[in-house]
Amino acid sequence: MALKPCKSCKHQVDTHAKTCPSCGVANPGVTLGQQVAGGVGLLAIIAVAVSMCSGGEEGSTPRGQAVSQSEYGEKWPFTVAQGSVRCEGASWIVFESGGVAYAVNGSARTVAKTYGWAEIDPIWRDDPAAQGTGTTWKVSVSPIIERGLKLCVR
């Protein structure tokens, strides 16, 4: 049993005592400085844990992984030049650009209204190879979905 003076009345108390038997102060063996140091240490541990869980991958954002038209060339499926792709839930792939989140894959589209995600159709690019065929085809979003699904398993 280690003894220490009470932070209030200076009576000798066990360092693990919940209250001082002399004056009744809570945590008599713990000074304000020790409480602050303990809190700072806890915050540092939390910060390290968050950093490790975020992946820290180049091109990553706190909300996903950056993607752009320059990476995909003609296979880029959107009318916007860049954004980020992320995985929500188990496998909902979301593309975000200009502050708007769009549901990309079928499972995300089924819950889009619940989470406030926009439909992908307004920014989904028509396939130039299908022009003149009488049918409007879209550029495949499969590469974006595949990239998003890789983020689901991190």
Coordinates of N, CA, C and O in Angstrom, one line a residue:
M1 N 0.9 -1.2 0.0 CA 0.0 0.0 0.0 C 0.9 1.2 0.0 O 1.6 1.5 0.9
A2 N 0.8 2.0 -1.1 CA 1.6 3.2 -1.2 C 0.8 4.4 -0.6 O -0.4 4.5 -0.9
L3 N 1.4 5.2 0.2 CA 0.7 6.4 0.8 C 1.2 7.7 0.2 O 2.3 7.8 -0.3
K4 N 0.3 8.6 0.2 CA 0.5 9.9 -0.5 C -0.3 10.9 0.3 O -1.4 10.6 0.8
P5 N 0.2 12.2 0.4 CA -0.6 13.2 1.1 C -1.9 13.5 0.3 O -1.9 13.6 -1.0
C6 N -3.0 13.6 1.0 CA -4.3 14.0 0.3 C -4.1 15.3 -0.4 O -3.5 16.3 0.2
K7 N -4.7 15.5 -1.6 CA -4.5 16.7 -2.3 C -5.3 17.9 -1.6 O -5.0 19.0 -1.9
S8 N -6.2 17.6 -0.7 CA -6.9 18.6 0.0 C -6.4 18.9 1.4 O -6.1 20.0 1.7
C9 N -6.4 17.9 2.2 CA -6.1 18.1 3.7 C -4.7 17.7 4.0 O -4.2 17.9 5.2
K10 N -3.9 17.0 3.1 CA -2.6 16.6 3.3 C -2.4 15.4 4.3 O -1.3 15.0 4.6
H11 N -3.5 14.8 4.7 CA -3.5 13.6 5.5 C -3.0 12.4 4.6 O -3.3 12.4 3.4
Q12 N -2.2 11.5 5.2 CA -1.6 10.4 4.4 C -2.8 9.4 4.0 O -3.5 8.9 4.9
V13 N -2.9 9.1 2.7 CA -3.9 8.2 2.2 C -3.3 7.2 1.2 O -2.3 7.5 0.6
D14 N -4.0 6.1 1.0 CA -3.6 5.2 0.0 C -3.8 5.8 -1.4 O -4.7 6.5 -1.6
T15 N -2.8 5.6 -2.2 CA -2.9 6.2 -3.6 C -4.1 5.7 -4.4 O -4.5 6.4 -5.3
H16 N -4.7 4.6 -4.0 CA -5.8 4.1 -4.8 C -7.1 4.3 -4.0 O -8.2 3.9 -4.5
A17 N -7.1 5.1 -3.0 CA -8.3 5.4 -2.2 C -9.3 6.2 -3.0 O -8.9 7.1 -3.8
K18 N -10.6 5.9 -2.9 CA -11.6 6.6 -3.7 C -12.0 7.9 -3.0 O -12.3 8.9 -3.7
T19 N -11.9 8.0 -1.7 CA -12.2 9.2 -0.9 C -11.2 9.3 0.3 O -10.7 8.2 0.8
C20 N -10.9 10.5 0.7 CA -10.0 10.7 1.9 C -10.8 10.4 3.1 O -11.9 10.9 3.3
P21 N -10.3 9.5 4.0 CA -11.0 9.2 5.3 C -11.0 10.4 6.2 O -11.9 10.5 7.1
S22 N -10.2 11.4 6.0 CA -10.1 12.6 6.9 C -11.1 13.7 6.4 O -11.9 14.2 7.2
C23 N -11.0 14.1 5.1 CA -11.8 15.2 4.7 C -12.9 14.8 3.7 O -13.8 15.6 3.4
G24 N -12.9 13.6 3.1 CA -13.9 13.1 2.2 C -13.8 13.5 0.8 O -14.6 13.2 -0.1
V25 N -12.7 14.2 0.4 CA -12.5 14.6 -1.0 C -12.3 13.3 -1.9 O -11.8 12.3 -1.5
A26 N -12.9 13.4 -3.1 CA -12.8 12.3 -4.1 C -11.4 12.2 -4.6 O -10.7 13.2 -4.9
N27 N -10.9 11.0 -4.9 CA -9.6 10.7 -5.4 C -8.5 11.5 -4.8 O -7.8 12.3 -5.4
P28 N -8.3 11.3 -3.4 CA -7.4 12.2 -2.7 C -5.9 12.0 -3.1 O -5.1 13.0 -3.0
G29 N -5.5 10.9 -3.7 CA -4.2 10.7 -4.1 C -3.8 11.1 -5.5 O -2.7 10.9 -5.9
V30 N -4.8 11.7 -6.2 CA -4.6 12.1 -7.6 C -4.7 13.6 -7.7 O -5.7 14.2 -7.4
T31 N -3.6 14.2 -8.1 CA -3.6 15.6 -8.3 C -4.2 16.1 -9.6 O -4.3 15.2 -10.5
L32 N -4.5 17.3 -9.7 CA -5.0 17.9 -11.0 C -4.1 17.6 -12.1 O -4.4 17.3 -13.2
G33 N -2.8 17.8 -11.8 CA -1.8 17.6 -12.9 C -1.8 16.2 -13.4 O -1.6 15.9 -14.6
Q34 N -1.9 15.2 -12.5 CA -2.0 13.8 -12.9 C -3.2 13.5 -13.7 O -3.2 12.8 -14.6
Q35 N -4.4 14.2 -13.3 CA -5.6 14.0 -14.1 C -5.4 14.5 -15.5 O -5.8 13.9 -16.4
V36 N -4.8 15.7 -15.6 CA -4.6 16.3 -16.9 C -3.7 15.4 -17.8 O -4.0 15.1 -18.9
A37 N -2.6 15.0 -17.1 CA -1.6 14.1 -17.9 C -2.3 12.8 -18.3 O -2.1 12.4 -19.4
G38 N -3.1 12.3 -17.5 CA -3.9 11.0 -17.9 C -4.8 11.3 -19.0 O -4.9 10.5 -20.0
G39 N -5.5 12.4 -19.0 CA -6.4 12.8 -20.1 C -5.7 13.0 -21.4 O -6.1 12.6 -22.5
V40 N -4.5 13.7 -21.3 CA -3.7 13.9 -22.5 C -3.2 12.6 -23.1 O -3.2 12.4 -24.3
G41 N -2.8 11.7 -22.2 CA -2.3 10.4 -22.7 C -3.4 9.6 -23.4 O -3.2 9.0 -24.4
L42 N -4.6 9.7 -22.8 CA -5.7 9.0 -23.4 C -6.1 9.6 -24.8 O -6.3 8.8 -25.7
L43 N -6.0 10.9 -24.9 CA -6.3 11.5 -26.2 C -5.2 11.1 -27.2 O -5.5 10.9 -28.4
A44 N -4.0 11.0 -26.8 CA -2.9 10.6 -27.7 C -3.2 9.1 -28.2 O -3.0 8.8 -29.4
I45 N -3.6 8.3 -27.3 CA -3.9 6.9 -27.7 C -5.0 6.8 -28.7 O -5.0 6.1 -29.7
I46 N -6.1 7.6 -28.4 CA -7.2 7.7 -29.4 C -6.8 8.2 -30.7 O -7.1 7.6 -31.8
A47 N -5.9 9.2 -30.7 CA -5.5 9.8 -32.0 C -4.7 8.8 -32.8 O -4.8 8.7 -34.0
V48 N -3.8 8.0 -32.2 CA -3.0 7.0 -32.8 C -3.9 5.9 -33.4 O -3.8 5.5 -34.5
A49 N -4.9 5.5 -32.6 CA -5.9 4.4 -33.1 C -6.6 4.9 -34.3 O -6.8 4.2 -35.2
V50 N -7.1 6.1 -34.3 CA -7.9 6.7 -35.4 C -7.0 6.7 -36.6 O -7.4 6.4 -37.7
S51 N -5.8 7.2 -36.5 CA -4.8 7.3 -37.6 C -4.6 5.9 -38.2 O -4.5 5.7 -39.4
M52 N -4.4 4.9 -37.3 CA -4.1 3.5 -37.8 C -5.3 3.0 -38.6 O -5.2 2.3 -39.6
C53 N -6.5 3.3 -38.1 CA -7.8 2.7 -38.7 C -8.1 3.5 -40.0 O -8.8 2.9 -40.8
S54 N -7.6 4.7 -40.2 CA -8.0 5.4 -41.4 C -7.3 5.0 -42.6 O -7.6 5.4 -43.7
G55 N -6.3 4.1 -42.5 CA -5.6 3.6 -43.6 C -4.4 4.4 -44.0 O -3.4 3.9 -44.3
G56 N -4.5 5.8 -44.0 CA -3.4 6.6 -44.3 C -2.9 6.4 -45.7 O -1.7 6.8 -46.0
E57 N -3.6 5.9 -46.6 CA -3.2 5.6 -48.0 C -3.2 6.9 -48.7 O -4.0 7.8 -48.6
E58 N -2.2 7.1 -49.6 CA -2.1 8.3 -50.4 C -3.3 8.3 -51.3 O -3.7 7.3 -51.9
G59 N -3.9 9.5 -51.5 CA -5.0 9.7 -52.3 C -6.3 9.4 -51.5 O -7.4 9.4 -52.1
S60 N -6.2 9.1 -50.2 CA -7.4 8.9 -49.4 C -7.8 10.2 -48.8 O -7.1 11.1 -48.5
T61 N -9.1 10.2 -48.6 CA -9.7 11.4 -47.8 C -10.4 10.8 -46.6 O -10.6 9.6 -46.6
P62 N -10.7 11.6 -45.6 CA -11.4 11.1 -44.5 C -12.7 10.4 -44.9 O -13.2 9.5 -44.2
R63 N -13.3 10.7 -46.0 CA -14.6 10.1 -46.4 C -14.4 9.1 -47.5 O -15.4 8.5 -48.0
G64 N -13.2 8.8 -48.0 CA -13.1 7.8 -49.0 C -11.8 7.9 -49.7 O -10.8 8.5 -49.2
Q65 N -11.7 7.4 -51.0 CA -10.5 7.4 -51.7 C -10.7 8.3 -53.0 O -11.7 8.1 -53.7
A66 N -9.8 9.2 -53.2 CA -9.9 10.1 -54.3 C -9.8 9.3 -55.7 O -9.0 8.4 -55.8
V67 N -10.7 9.7 -56.6 CA -10.7 9.2 -58.0 C -10.9 10.3 -58.9 O -11.5 11.3 -58.6
S68 N -10.4 10.1 -60.2 CA -10.6 11.2 -61.1 C -10.6 10.7 -62.6 O -10.2 9.6 -62.9
Q69 N -11.1 11.5 -63.4 CA -11.2 11.2 -64.9 C -9.8 11.0 -65.4 O -9.6 10.1 -66.3
S70 N -8.8 11.7 -64.9 CA -7.4 11.4 -65.5 C -6.9 10.0 -65.2 O -6.1 9.5 -66.0
E71 N -7.4 9.3 -64.2 CA -7.0 8.0 -63.9 C -7.6 7.0 -64.9 O -7.1 6.0 -65.3
Y72 N -8.9 7.3 -65.3 CA -9.7 6.3 -66.0 C -9.8 6.6 -67.5 O -10.3 5.8 -68.3
G73 N -9.5 7.8 -67.9 CA -9.6 8.2 -69.3 C -11.0 8.0 -69.9 O -12.0 8.4 -69.2
E74 N -11.2 7.4 -71.0 CA -12.5 7.2 -71.6 C -13.4 6.2 -70.8 O -14.6 6.2 -71.0
K75 N -12.9 5.5 -69.9 CA -13.7 4.6 -69.1 C -14.3 5.3 -67.8 O -14.9 4.7 -67.0
W76 N -14.0 6.6 -67.7 CA -14.5 7.4 -66.6 C -16.0 7.5 -66.8 O -16.5 8.0 -67.8
P77 N -16.8 7.1 -65.8 CA -18.3 7.0 -66.0 C -19.1 8.2 -65.7 O -20.3 8.2 -65.8
F78 N -18.4 9.3 -65.2 CA -19.2 10.5 -64.7 C -19.0 11.7 -65.6 O -18.0 11.8 -66.3
T79 N -19.9 12.6 -65.4 CA -19.8 13.9 -66.1 C -19.0 14.9 -65.3 O -18.7 16.0 -65.8
V80 N -18.7 14.6 -64.1 CA -17.8 15.4 -63.2 C -16.4 14.9 -63.3 O -16.2 13.7 -63.5
A81 N -15.4 15.8 -63.2 CA -14.0 15.3 -63.4 C -13.4 14.6 -62.2 O -12.4 13.8 -62.5
Q82 N -13.9 14.7 -61.0 CA -13.3 14.0 -59.9 C -14.2 13.9 -58.7 O -15.2 14.6 -58.7
G83 N -13.8 13.2 -57.7 CA -14.5 13.0 -56.5 C -13.9 12.0 -55.6 O -12.7 11.7 -55.8
S84 N -14.6 11.3 -54.8 CA -14.1 10.3 -53.9 C -15.1 9.1 -53.9 O -16.3 9.4 -54.0
V85 N -14.6 7.9 -53.8 CA -15.4 6.7 -53.7 C -15.3 6.2 -52.3 O -14.2 6.2 -51.7
R86 N -16.3 5.7 -51.7 CA -16.3 5.1 -50.4 C -17.2 4.0 -50.2 O -18.2 3.8 -51.0
C87 N -17.0 3.2 -49.2 CA -17.9 2.1 -48.9 C -18.6 2.4 -47.6 O -18.0 2.8 -46.6
E88 N -19.9 2.3 -47.6 CA -20.8 2.5 -46.4 C -21.4 1.2 -46.1 O -21.7 0.4 -47.0
G89 N -21.7 1.0 -44.9 CA -22.4 -0.3 -44.5 C -21.5 -1.5 -44.9 O -20.3 -1.4 -44.9
A90 N -22.2 -2.6 -45.3 CA -21.5 -3.7 -45.7 C -20.9 -3.6 -47.1 O -19.8 -4.1 -47.4
S91 N -21.7 -3.0 -48.0 CA -21.2 -3.0 -49.4 C -22.0 -1.9 -50.2 O -22.2 -2.0 -51.4
W92 N -22.3 -0.8 -49.6 CA -23.0 0.3 -50.3 C -21.9 1.2 -50.9 O -21.1 1.9 -50.1
I93 N -21.7 1.3 -52.2 CA -20.7 2.2 -52.8 C -21.3 3.5 -53.1 O -22.3 3.7 -53.8
V94 N -20.6 4.5 -52.6 CA -21.0 5.9 -52.7 C -19.9 6.7 -53.4 O -18.7 6.6 -53.0
F95 N -20.3 7.6 -54.3 CA -19.3 8.5 -55.0 C -19.7 9.9 -54.6 O -20.9 10.2 -54.6
E96 N -18.8 10.7 -54.1 CA -19.1 12.0 -53.7 C -18.3 13.0 -54.5 O -17.1 12.9 -54.7
S97 N -19.0 14.1 -55.0 CA -18.4 15.1 -55.8 C -19.1 16.4 -55.5 O -20.4 16.4 -55.5
G98 N -18.4 17.5 -55.3 CA -19.1 18.8 -55.2 C -20.0 18.8 -53.9 O -21.0 19.5 -53.9
G99 N -19.7 18.0 -52.9 CA -20.5 18.0 -51.7 C -21.7 17.2 -51.8 O -22.5 17.2 -50.9
V100 N -21.9 16.5 -52.9 CA -23.1 15.6 -53.1 C -22.7 14.2 -53.1 O -21.7 13.8 -53.8
A101 N -23.3 13.4 -52.3 CA -23.0 11.9 -52.3 C -24.0 11.2 -53.2 O -25.3 11.4 -53.1
Y102 N -23.5 10.4 -54.1 CA -24.4 9.6 -55.1 C -24.3 8.1 -54.8 O -23.2 7.6 -54.6
A103 N -25.4 7.4 -54.8 CA -25.4 6.0 -54.6 C -25.0 5.4 -55.9 O -25.7 5.6 -57.0
V104 N -24.0 4.6 -55.9 CA -23.5 4.0 -57.2 C -24.0 2.6 -57.5 O -24.6 2.4 -58.6
N105 N -23.8 1.7 -56.6 CA -24.2 0.3 -56.9 C -25.7 0.1 -56.5 O -26.3 0.9 -55.8
G106 N -26.2 -1.1 -56.9 CA -27.6 -1.4 -56.6 C -28.0 -1.4 -55.1 O -29.0 -0.9 -54.7
S107 N -27.1 -2.0 -54.3 CA -27.4 -2.0 -52.9 C -27.4 -0.6 -52.3 O -28.3 -0.4 -51.4
A108 N -26.6 0.3 -52.7 CA -26.6 1.7 -52.2 C -27.9 2.4 -52.7 O -28.5 3.2 -52.0
R109 N -28.2 2.1 -54.0 CA -29.4 2.8 -54.5 C -30.7 2.4 -53.8 O -31.6 3.2 -53.7
T110 N -30.7 1.2 -53.2 CA -32.0 0.8 -52.5 C -32.1 1.5 -51.2 O -33.2 1.6 -50.7
V111 N -31.0 2.0 -50.6 CA -31.1 2.8 -49.4 C -30.8 4.2 -49.5 O -30.6 4.9 -48.5
A112 N -30.7 4.7 -50.7 CA -30.2 6.1 -51.0 C -31.1 7.1 -50.3 O -30.6 8.1 -49.7
K113 N -32.4 7.0 -50.4 CA -33.3 8.0 -49.7 C -33.1 8.0 -48.2 O -33.1 9.0 -47.6
T114 N -32.9 6.8 -47.6 CA -32.7 6.7 -46.2 C -31.5 7.5 -45.7 O -31.5 8.2 -44.7
Y115 N -30.4 7.5 -46.5 CA -29.2 8.2 -46.1 C -29.0 9.5 -46.8 O -28.0 10.1 -46.6
G116 N -30.0 9.9 -47.6 CA -29.9 11.2 -48.3 C -28.9 11.3 -49.4 O -28.4 12.3 -49.8
W117 N -28.6 10.1 -50.1 CA -27.7 10.1 -51.2 C -28.6 10.3 -52.5 O -29.7 9.9 -52.6
A118 N -28.0 11.1 -53.4 CA -28.6 11.4 -54.7 C -28.5 10.2 -55.6 O -27.6 9.3 -55.5
E119 N -29.4 10.1 -56.6 CA -29.3 9.1 -57.7 C -28.1 9.4 -58.5 O -27.8 10.6 -58.8
I120 N -27.5 8.4 -59.0 CA -26.3 8.6 -59.9 C -26.6 9.1 -61.3 O -25.7 9.7 -61.9
D121 N -27.8 8.9 -61.7 CA -28.2 9.1 -63.1 C -27.8 10.6 -63.6 O -27.3 10.7 -64.8
P122 N -28.0 11.6 -62.8 CA -27.7 13.0 -63.4 C -26.2 13.2 -63.7 O -25.9 14.0 -64.6
I123 N -25.3 12.4 -63.1 CA -23.9 12.6 -63.5 C -23.3 11.3 -64.2 O -22.1 11.3 -64.4
W124 N -24.1 10.4 -64.5 CA -23.7 9.1 -65.2 C -23.5 9.4 -66.6 O -24.5 9.7 -67.3
R125 N -22.3 9.3 -67.2 CA -22.0 9.7 -68.5 C -22.5 8.7 -69.6 O -22.4 7.5 -69.4
D126 N -23.1 9.2 -70.7 CA -23.5 8.4 -71.8 C -22.3 7.8 -72.5 O -21.3 8.5 -72.6
D127 N -22.4 6.6 -72.9 CA -21.3 6.0 -73.6 C -21.2 6.5 -75.0 O -22.1 6.3 -75.9
P128 N -20.1 7.2 -75.4 CA -20.0 7.8 -76.7 C -20.0 6.7 -77.8 O -20.3 6.9 -79.0
A129 N -19.5 5.5 -77.5 CA -19.5 4.4 -78.5 C -20.9 3.9 -78.9 O -21.0 3.3 -80.0
A130 N -21.9 4.2 -78.1 CA -23.3 3.8 -78.5 C -24.1 4.9 -79.2 O -25.2 4.7 -79.5
Q131 N -23.5 6.1 -79.4 CA -24.2 7.1 -80.1 C -24.6 6.7 -81.5 O -23.8 6.0 -82.2
G132 N -25.7 7.1 -81.9 CA -26.2 6.7 -83.2 C -26.9 5.4 -83.3 O -27.3 5.0 -84.4
T133 N -26.9 4.7 -82.2 CA -27.5 3.3 -82.3 C -29.0 3.4 -82.0 O -29.7 2.3 -82.1
G134 N -29.5 4.5 -81.5 CA -30.9 4.6 -81.2 C -31.2 4.3 -79.7 O -32.3 4.4 -79.3
T135 N -30.2 3.8 -79.0 CA -30.3 3.4 -77.6 C -29.3 4.2 -76.8 O -28.1 4.3 -77.3
T136 N -29.7 4.7 -75.7 CA -28.7 5.4 -74.8 C -28.1 4.4 -73.9 O -28.8 3.7 -73.1
W137 N -26.8 4.2 -74.0 CA -26.0 3.3 -73.1 C -25.2 4.2 -72.2 O -24.8 5.3 -72.6
K138 N -24.9 3.7 -71.0 CA -24.0 4.5 -70.1 C -22.6 3.8 -70.0 O -22.5 2.6 -70.2
V139 N -21.6 4.6 -69.7 CA -20.3 4.1 -69.5 C -20.4 3.2 -68.2 O -21.0 3.6 -67.2
S140 N -19.8 2.1 -68.2 CA -19.9 1.2 -67.0 C -19.3 1.8 -65.8 O -18.2 2.4 -65.8
V141 N -20.0 1.7 -64.6 CA -19.5 2.1 -63.3 C -18.8 1.0 -62.6 O -18.4 1.2 -61.5
S142 N -18.7 -0.2 -63.3 CA -18.0 -1.3 -62.6 C -16.6 -1.0 -62.0 O -16.4 -1.4 -60.9
P143 N -15.8 -0.3 -62.7 CA -14.5 0.0 -62.1 C -14.6 0.8 -60.8 O -13.8 0.6 -59.9
I144 N -15.5 1.7 -60.7 CA -15.7 2.5 -59.5 C -16.3 1.6 -58.4 O -15.9 1.7 -57.2
I145 N -17.2 0.7 -58.8 CA -17.8 -0.2 -57.8 C -16.7 -1.1 -57.2 O -16.6 -1.3 -56.0
E146 N -15.9 -1.6 -58.1 CA -14.8 -2.5 -57.7 C -13.8 -1.8 -56.7 O -13.4 -2.4 -55.7
R147 N -13.5 -0.6 -57.1 CA -12.6 0.2 -56.2 C -13.3 0.4 -54.8 O -12.6 0.3 -53.8
G148 N -14.6 0.7 -54.9 CA -15.3 0.9 -53.6 C -15.4 -0.3 -52.8 O -15.2 -0.3 -51.5
L149 N -15.6 -1.4 -53.4 CA -15.7 -2.7 -52.7 C -14.4 -3.1 -52.0 O -14.4 -3.7 -50.9
K150 N -13.2 -2.7 -52.6 CA -12.0 -2.9 -52.0 C -11.8 -2.2 -50.7 O -11.2 -2.6 -49.7
L151 N -12.5 -1.0 -50.6 CA -12.5 -0.2 -49.4 C -13.4 -0.9 -48.3 O -13.2 -0.6 -47.1
C152 N -14.3 -1.7 -48.7 CA -15.2 -2.3 -47.7 C -14.5 -3.4 -46.9 O -14.9 -3.6 -45.7
V153 N -13.4 -4.0 -47.4 CA -12.8 -5.0 -46.7 C -11.5 -4.6 -45.9 O -10.8 -5.4 -45.5
R154 N -11.3 -3.3 -45.8 CA -10.1 -2.8 -45.0 C -10.2 -3.2 -43.6 O -11.1 -3.2 -42.9

